[in-house]
CSV table of C-alpha atoms in Angstrom, one decimal:
chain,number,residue,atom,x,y,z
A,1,UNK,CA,0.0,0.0,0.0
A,2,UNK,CA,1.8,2.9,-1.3
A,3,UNK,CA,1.9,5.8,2.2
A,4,UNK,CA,1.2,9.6,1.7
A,5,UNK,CA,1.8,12.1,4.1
A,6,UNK,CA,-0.3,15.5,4.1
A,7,UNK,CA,1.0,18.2,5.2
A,8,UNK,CA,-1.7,20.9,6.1
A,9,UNK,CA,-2.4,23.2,8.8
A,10,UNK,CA,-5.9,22.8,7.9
A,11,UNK,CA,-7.9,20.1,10.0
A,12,UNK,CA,-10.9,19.7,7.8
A,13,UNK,CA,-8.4,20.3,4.4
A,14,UNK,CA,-6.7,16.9,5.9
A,15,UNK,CA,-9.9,15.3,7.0
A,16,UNK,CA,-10.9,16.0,2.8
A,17,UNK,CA,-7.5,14.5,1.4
A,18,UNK,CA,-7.8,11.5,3.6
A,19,UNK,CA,-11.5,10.9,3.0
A,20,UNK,CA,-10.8,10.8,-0.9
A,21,UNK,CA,-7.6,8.7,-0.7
A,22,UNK,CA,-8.1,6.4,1.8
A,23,UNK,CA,-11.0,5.5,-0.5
A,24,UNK,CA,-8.6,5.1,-3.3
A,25,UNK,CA,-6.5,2.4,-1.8
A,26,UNK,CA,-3.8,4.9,-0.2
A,27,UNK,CA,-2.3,5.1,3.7
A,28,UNK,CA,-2.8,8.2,5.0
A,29,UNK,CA,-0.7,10.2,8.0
A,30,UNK,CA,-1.7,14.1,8.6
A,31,UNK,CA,1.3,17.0,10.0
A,32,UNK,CA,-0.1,19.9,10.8
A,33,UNK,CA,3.1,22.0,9.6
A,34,UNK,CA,6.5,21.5,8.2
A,35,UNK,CA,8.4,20.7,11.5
A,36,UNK,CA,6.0,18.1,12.4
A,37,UNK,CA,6.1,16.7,8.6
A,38,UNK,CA,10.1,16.3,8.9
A,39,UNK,CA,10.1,14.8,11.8
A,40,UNK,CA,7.6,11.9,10.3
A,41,UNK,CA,9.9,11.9,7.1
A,42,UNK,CA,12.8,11.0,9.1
A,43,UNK,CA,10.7,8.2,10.9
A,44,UNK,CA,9.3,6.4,8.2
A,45,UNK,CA,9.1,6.5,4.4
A,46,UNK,CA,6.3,8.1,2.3
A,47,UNK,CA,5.5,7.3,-1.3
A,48,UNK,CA,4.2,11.0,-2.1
A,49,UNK,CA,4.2,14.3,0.3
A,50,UNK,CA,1.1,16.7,-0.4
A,51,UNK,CA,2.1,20.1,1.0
A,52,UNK,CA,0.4,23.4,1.5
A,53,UNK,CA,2.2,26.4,1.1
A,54,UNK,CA,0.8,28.8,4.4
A,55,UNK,CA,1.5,26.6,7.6
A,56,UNK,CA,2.7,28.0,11.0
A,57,UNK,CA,6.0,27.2,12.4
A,58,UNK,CA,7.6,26.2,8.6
A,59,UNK,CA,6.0,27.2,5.4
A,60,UNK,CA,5.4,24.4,2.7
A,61,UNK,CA,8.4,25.9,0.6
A,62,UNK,CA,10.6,25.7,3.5
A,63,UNK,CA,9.5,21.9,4.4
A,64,UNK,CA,10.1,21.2,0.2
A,65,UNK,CA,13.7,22.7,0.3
A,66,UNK,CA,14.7,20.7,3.5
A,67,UNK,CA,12.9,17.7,2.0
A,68,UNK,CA,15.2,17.6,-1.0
A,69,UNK,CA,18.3,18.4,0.7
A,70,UNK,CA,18.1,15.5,2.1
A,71,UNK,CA,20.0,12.6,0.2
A,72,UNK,CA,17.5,9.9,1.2
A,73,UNK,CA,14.4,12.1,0.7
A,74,UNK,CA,15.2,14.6,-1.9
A,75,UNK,CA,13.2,11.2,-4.6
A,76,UNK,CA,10.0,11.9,-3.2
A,77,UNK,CA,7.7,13.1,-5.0
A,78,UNK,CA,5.6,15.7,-4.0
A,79,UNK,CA,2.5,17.9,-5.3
A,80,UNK,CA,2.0,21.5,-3.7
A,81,UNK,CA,-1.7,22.7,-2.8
A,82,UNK,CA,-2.2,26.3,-2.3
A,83,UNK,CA,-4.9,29.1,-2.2
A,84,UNK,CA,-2.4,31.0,-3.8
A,85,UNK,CA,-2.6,30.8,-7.9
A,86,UNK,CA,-0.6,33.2,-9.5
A,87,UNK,CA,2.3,32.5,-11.6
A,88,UNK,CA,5.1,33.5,-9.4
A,89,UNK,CA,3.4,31.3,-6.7
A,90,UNK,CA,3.7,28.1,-8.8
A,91,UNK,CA,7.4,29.1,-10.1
A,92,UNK,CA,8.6,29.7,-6.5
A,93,UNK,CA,6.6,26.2,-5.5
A,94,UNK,CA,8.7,24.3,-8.5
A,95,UNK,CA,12.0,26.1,-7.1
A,96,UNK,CA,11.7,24.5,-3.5
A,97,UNK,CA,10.8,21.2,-4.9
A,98,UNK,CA,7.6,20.6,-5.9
A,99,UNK,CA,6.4,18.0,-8.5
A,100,UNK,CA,3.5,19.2,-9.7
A,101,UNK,CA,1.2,22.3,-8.5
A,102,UNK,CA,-2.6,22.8,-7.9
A,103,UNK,CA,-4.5,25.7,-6.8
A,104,UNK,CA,-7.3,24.9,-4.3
A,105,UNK,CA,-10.3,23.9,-4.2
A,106,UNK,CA,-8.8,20.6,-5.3
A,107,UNK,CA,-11.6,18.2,-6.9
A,108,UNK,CA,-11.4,14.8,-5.9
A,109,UNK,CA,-10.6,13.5,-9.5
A,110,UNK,CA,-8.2,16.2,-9.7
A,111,UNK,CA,-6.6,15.1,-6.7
A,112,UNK,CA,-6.5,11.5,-7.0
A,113,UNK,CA,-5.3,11.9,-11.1
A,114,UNK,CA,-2.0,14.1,-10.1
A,115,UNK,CA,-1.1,11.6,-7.0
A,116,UNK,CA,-1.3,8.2,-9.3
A,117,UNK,CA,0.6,10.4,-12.1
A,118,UNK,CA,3.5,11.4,-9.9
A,119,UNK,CA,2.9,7.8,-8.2
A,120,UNK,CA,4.0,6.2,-11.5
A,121,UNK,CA,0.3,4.4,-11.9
A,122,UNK,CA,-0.6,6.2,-14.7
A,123,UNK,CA,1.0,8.2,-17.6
A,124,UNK,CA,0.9,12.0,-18.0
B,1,UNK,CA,57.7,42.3,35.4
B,2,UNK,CA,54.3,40.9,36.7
B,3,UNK,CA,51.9,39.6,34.3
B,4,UNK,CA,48.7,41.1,34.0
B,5,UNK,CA,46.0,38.7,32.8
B,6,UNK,CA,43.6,40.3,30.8
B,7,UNK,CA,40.0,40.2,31.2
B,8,UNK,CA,38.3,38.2,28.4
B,9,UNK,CA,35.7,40.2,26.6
B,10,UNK,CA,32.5,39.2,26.6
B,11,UNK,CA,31.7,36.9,24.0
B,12,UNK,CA,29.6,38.3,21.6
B,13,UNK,CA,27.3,34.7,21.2
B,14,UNK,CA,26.6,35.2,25.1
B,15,UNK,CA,23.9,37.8,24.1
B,16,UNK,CA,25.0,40.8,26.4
B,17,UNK,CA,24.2,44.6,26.0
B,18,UNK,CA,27.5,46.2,25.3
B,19,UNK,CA,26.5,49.6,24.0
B,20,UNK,CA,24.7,52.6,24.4
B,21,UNK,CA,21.0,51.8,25.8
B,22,UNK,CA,19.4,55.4,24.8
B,23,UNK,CA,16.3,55.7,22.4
B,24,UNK,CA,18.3,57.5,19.3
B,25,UNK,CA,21.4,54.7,19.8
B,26,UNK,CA,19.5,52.2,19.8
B,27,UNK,CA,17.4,53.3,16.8
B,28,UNK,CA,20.9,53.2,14.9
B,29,UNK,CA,22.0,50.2,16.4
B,30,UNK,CA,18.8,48.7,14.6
B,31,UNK,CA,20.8,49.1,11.3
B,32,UNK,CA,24.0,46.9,13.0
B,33,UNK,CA,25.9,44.5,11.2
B,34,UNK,CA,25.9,42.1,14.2
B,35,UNK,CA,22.3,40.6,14.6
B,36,UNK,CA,23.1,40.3,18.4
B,37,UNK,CA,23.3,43.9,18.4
B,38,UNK,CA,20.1,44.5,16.5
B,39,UNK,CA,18.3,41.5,18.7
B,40,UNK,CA,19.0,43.8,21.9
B,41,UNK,CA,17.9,47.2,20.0
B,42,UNK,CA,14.6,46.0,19.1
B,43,UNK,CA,14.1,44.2,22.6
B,44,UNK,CA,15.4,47.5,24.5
B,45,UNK,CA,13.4,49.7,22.2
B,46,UNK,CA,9.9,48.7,23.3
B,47,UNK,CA,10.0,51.9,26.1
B,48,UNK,CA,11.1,54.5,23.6
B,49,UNK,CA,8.2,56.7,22.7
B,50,UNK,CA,7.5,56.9,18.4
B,51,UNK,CA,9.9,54.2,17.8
B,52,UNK,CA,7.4,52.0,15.6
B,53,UNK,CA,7.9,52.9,12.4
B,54,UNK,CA,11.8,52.5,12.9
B,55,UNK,CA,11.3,49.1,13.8
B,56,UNK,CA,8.9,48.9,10.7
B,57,UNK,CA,11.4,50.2,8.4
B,58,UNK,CA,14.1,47.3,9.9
B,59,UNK,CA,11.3,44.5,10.0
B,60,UNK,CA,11.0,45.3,6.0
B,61,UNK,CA,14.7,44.9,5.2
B,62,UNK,CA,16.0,42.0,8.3
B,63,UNK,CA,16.3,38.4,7.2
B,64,UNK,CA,17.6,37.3,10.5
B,65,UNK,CA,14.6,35.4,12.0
B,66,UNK,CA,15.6,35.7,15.2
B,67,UNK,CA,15.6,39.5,15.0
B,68,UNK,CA,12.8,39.4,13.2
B,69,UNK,CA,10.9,37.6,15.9
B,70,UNK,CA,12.3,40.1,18.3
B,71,UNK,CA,10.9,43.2,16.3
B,72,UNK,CA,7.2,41.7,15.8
B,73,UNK,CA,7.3,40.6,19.4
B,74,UNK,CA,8.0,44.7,20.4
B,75,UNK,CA,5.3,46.0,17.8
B,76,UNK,CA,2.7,43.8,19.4
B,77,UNK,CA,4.2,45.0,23.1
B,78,UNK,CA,3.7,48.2,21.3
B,79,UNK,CA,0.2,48.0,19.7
B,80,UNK,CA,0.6,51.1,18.4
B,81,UNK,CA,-1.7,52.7,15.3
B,82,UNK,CA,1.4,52.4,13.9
B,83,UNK,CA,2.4,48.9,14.5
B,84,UNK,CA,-0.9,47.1,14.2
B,85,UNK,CA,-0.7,49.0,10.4
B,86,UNK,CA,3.0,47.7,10.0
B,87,UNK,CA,1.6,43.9,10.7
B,88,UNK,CA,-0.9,44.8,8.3
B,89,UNK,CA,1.1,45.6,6.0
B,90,UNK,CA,2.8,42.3,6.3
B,91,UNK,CA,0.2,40.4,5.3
B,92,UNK,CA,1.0,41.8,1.7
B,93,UNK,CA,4.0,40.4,1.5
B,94,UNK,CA,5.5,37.7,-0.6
B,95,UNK,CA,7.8,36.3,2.5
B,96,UNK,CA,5.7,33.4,3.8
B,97,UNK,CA,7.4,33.3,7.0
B,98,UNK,CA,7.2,36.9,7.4
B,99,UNK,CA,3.4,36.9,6.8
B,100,UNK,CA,2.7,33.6,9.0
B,101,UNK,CA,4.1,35.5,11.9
B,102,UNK,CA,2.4,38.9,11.2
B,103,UNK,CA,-0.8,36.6,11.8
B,104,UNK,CA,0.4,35.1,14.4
B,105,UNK,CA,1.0,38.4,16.1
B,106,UNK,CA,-2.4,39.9,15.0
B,107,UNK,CA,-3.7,37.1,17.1
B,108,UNK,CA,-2.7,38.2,20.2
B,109,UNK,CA,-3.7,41.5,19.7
B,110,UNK,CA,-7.7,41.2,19.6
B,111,UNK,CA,-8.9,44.8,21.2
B,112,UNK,CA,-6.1,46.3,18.5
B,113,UNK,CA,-7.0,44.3,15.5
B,114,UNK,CA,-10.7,44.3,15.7
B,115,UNK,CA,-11.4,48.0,14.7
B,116,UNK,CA,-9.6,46.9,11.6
B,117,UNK,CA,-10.9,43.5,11.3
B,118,UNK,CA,-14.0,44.8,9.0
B,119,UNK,CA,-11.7,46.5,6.2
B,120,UNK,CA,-9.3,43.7,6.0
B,121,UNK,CA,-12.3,40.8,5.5
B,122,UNK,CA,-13.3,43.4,2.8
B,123,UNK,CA,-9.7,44.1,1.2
B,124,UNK,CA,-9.4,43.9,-2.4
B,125,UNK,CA,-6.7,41.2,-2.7
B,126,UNK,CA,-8.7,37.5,-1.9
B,127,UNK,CA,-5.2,36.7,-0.4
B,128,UNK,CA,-5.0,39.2,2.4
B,129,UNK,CA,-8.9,38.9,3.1
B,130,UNK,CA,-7.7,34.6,3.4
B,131,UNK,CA,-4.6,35.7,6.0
B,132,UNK,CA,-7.5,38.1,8.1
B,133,UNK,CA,-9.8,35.0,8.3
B,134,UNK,CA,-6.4,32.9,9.7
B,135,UNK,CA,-6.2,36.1,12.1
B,136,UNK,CA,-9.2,34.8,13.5
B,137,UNK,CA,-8.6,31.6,13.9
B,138,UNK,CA,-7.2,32.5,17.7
B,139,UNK,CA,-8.4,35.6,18.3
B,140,UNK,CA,-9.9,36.0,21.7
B,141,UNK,CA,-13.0,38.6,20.4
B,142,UNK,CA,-16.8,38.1,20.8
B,143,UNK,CA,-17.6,38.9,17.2
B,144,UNK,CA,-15.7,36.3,15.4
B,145,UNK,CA,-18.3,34.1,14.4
B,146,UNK,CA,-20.3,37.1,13.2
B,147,UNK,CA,-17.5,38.0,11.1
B,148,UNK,CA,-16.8,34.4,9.9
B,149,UNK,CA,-20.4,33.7,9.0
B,150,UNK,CA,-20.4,37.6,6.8
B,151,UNK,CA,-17.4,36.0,5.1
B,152,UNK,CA,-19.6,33.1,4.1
B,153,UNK,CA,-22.7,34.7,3.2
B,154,UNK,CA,-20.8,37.5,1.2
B,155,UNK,CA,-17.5,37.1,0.1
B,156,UNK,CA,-17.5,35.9,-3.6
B,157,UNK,CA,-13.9,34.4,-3.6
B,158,UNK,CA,-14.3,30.2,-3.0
B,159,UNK,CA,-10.6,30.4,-1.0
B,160,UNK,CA,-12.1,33.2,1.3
B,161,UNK,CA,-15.3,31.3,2.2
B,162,UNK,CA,-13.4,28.0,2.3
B,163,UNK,CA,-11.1,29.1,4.9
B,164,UNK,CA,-14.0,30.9,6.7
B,165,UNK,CA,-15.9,27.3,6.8
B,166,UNK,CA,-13.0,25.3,8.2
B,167,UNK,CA,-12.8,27.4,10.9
B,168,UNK,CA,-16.4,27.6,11.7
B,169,UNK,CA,-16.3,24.0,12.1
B,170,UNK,CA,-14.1,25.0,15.4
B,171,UNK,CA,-16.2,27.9,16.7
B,172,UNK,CA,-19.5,28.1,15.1
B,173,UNK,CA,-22.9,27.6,16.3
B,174,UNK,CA,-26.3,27.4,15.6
B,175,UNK,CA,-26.1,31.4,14.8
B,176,UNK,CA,-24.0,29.9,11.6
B,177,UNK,CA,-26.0,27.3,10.6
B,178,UNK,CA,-28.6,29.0,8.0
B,179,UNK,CA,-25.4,30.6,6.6
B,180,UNK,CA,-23.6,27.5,5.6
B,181,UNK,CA,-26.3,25.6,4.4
B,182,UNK,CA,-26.7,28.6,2.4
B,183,UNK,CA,-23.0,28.6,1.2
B,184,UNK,CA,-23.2,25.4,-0.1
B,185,UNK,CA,-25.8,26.7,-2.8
B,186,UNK,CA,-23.7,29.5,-3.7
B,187,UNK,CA,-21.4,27.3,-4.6
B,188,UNK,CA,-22.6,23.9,-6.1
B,189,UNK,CA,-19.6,22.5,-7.7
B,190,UNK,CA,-17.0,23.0,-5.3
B,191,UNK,CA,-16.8,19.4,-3.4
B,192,UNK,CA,-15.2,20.7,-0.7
B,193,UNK,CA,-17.5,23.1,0.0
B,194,UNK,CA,-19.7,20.9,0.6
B,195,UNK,CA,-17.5,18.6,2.6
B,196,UNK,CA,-16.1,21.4,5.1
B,197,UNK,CA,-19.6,22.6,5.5
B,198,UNK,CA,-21.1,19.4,6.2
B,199,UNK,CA,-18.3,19.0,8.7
B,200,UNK,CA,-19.4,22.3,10.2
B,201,UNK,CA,-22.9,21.8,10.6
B,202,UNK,CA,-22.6,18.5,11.8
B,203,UNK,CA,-20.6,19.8,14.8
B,204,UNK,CA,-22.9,22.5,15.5
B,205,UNK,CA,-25.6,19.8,15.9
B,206,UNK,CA,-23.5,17.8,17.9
B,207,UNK,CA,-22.7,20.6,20.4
C-alpha cells in the first residue's frame, strides 16, 4: 500500500485529502506544519508528500527545500496545494521542490489523477 | 615584570548589552551589522516613545529570524496605530514566514486588530482577506463568528469562504447554521464546499 503524508495546517483540508484517498487504496498520515512533517519523514518512508504552502512554524516551501536536501528524501515526490494561484506562486513552488502544483479547491478526480501520475500508476 | 591577565571580553554569542541603551542609539543600532546587536535594539526599544515605524522600516529589510521575531514581538508589546498597520502591511508580503508570523502576532492582539478587522475581511486582494480570516482563527474577540459567518454569506472568492468554513467548524454555532447551508448553494460545484460545511454543521448539531 503505497503511504502519503499530508502536510496541512488545515484540520478539515486533511480530513478531505484523507476521506478521498483512503477511498482510493492509499495510507494516510496528517502533519499539521513542516516541523511536524520532517520529523515523520525521518521516521518512516512516504510514497508522495502533499504540501500546502501557508503553515505555521515552517511554510510548505521551507519543508520542500529541506525535503530535498536530504540525500534519502530529496526522490520523493511531492505535489504543492495552495490558495495561492498566481504564476510566481507556482514558479517559487517548482523552485523548493515541488512535483506538480494545484490551486485549491482541489476536486477529488483532480486530486487522486496528479497523485497516481506522480505515483507512477498512470501516464501524463 | 608581573603579568597582567587580561580580562576576556564578553563573548559576543553570550547575548549581552555592550552599547549605548538610549532611544536615538538604539534606533541606529537597529541598522547593526551584528544581529546580536540588532536582537537587543529591538528588545530594548519597546519603552522608547514613536519608535514604531523604525522598527517597521528594519522589520521590511532584516532576514535574521531571530531578530525578526524580536521586532514583531515589540510591535505587538507596542500596539501602536502604527504597529498594528505595519503587521498589516505584512500580510502583503510575498515572505511566507514573514506573513505567518504577522498573523500570528495579529492574534494576540484582539482589542487592536478588531477596529480593523472589517476593512481587512473586505480588502481587495482575496489573499489578504484569506490571512484576516487565519487572524481569527485564535483571536480572543466576541464577534468572530459574526465575522466568519459575513465571510460566508458574502465574500465571492471560493478560497475566502473555504477558509471561513474550516474554521467555523471550530467555533461556530447554531447562529451559523442557515449561513452555511446557504454557502453550499452558492457554490454547487465545489466538493469541498460541501465537505467542510457538512463538517461544520454536523458539529454544531453535535454541540
Amino acid at each position: 500500500m503505497k503511504r502519503v503524508l499530508i502536510v496541512d495546517d488545515a484540520a478539515t483540508v486533511r480530513m478531505y485529502y484523507r476521506l478521498i484517498l483512503e477511498e482510493a487504496g492509499y495510507l494516510v498520515v496528517e502533519a499539521v506544519n513542516g516541523v511536524e512533517a520532517m520529523e515523520k519523514s525521518l521516521r518512516e518512508s512516504f510514497d508522495l508528500y502533499i504540501v500546502d504552502i501557508n503553515m505555521p512554524k515552517q511554510d510548505g516551501y521551507g519543508f520542500l527545500r529541506e525535503l530535498r536536501g536530504r540525500d534519502e528524501l530529496r526522490q520523493a515526490p511531492a505535489l504543492m496545494v495552495s490558495t495561492e494561484a498566481a504564476d510566481h506562486d507556482r514558479k517559487r513552488a517548482y523552485a523548493a521542490g515541488a512535483n506538480l502544483y494545484l490551486v485549491k479547491p482541489v476536486k477529488p478526480q483532480e486530486l487522486l489523477v496528479n497523485c497516481r501520475l506522480l505515483l507512477g500508476e498512470v501516464r501524463p | 615584570m608581573p603579568i597582567v591577565k587580561k580580562a576576556p571580553a564578553a563573548s559576543r554569542d553570550q547575548d549581552e548589552r555592550e552599547l549605548q541603551r538610549d532611544c536615538a542609539s538604539l534606533v541606529l543600532q537597529l541598522a547593526d551589522g551584528d544581529p546580536t546587536t540588532r536582537r537587543w535594539a529591538a528588545k530594548d526599544l519597546v519603552g522608547c516613545p514613536d519608535v514604531s515605524a523604525a522598527l517597521i522600516g528594519r522589520l521590511r529589510q532584516e532576514r535574521d529570524p531571530s531578530v525578526r521575531e524580536i521586532i514583531l514581538t515589540a510591535l505587538t508589546q507596542r500596539a501602536d496605530a502604527q504597529a498594528v498597520a505595519a503587521l498589516v502591511e505584512c500580510l502583503r508580503s510575498e515572505d511566507v514566514s514573514l506573513r505567518n508570523e504577522a498573523i500570528e502576532a495579529m492574534k494576540t492582539l484582539p482589542d487592536e486588530v478588531a477596529p480593523i478587522m472589517g476593512g481587512l475581511l473586505g480588502d481587495a486582494d482575496p489573499d489578504v482577506r484569506i490571512f484576516a480570516v487565519n487572524v481569527l482563527e485564535s483571536l480572543r474577540h466576541e464577534l468572530v463568528e459574526q465575522w466568519l459567518k459575513e465571510v460566508i454569506e458574502r465574500d465571492p472568492h471560493v478560497n475566502v469562504c473555504a477558509t471561513a468554513v474550516d474554521l467555523l467548524g471550530e467555533v461556530g454555532t447554531s447562529y451559523s447554521r442557515e449561513a452555511l447551508e446557504k454557502l453550499k448553494e452558492r457554490f454547487p460545484d465545489e466538493p469541498y464546499i460541501r465537505f467542510a460545511a457538512d463538517i461544520a454543521l454536523k458539529r454544531i448539531c453535535s454541540n
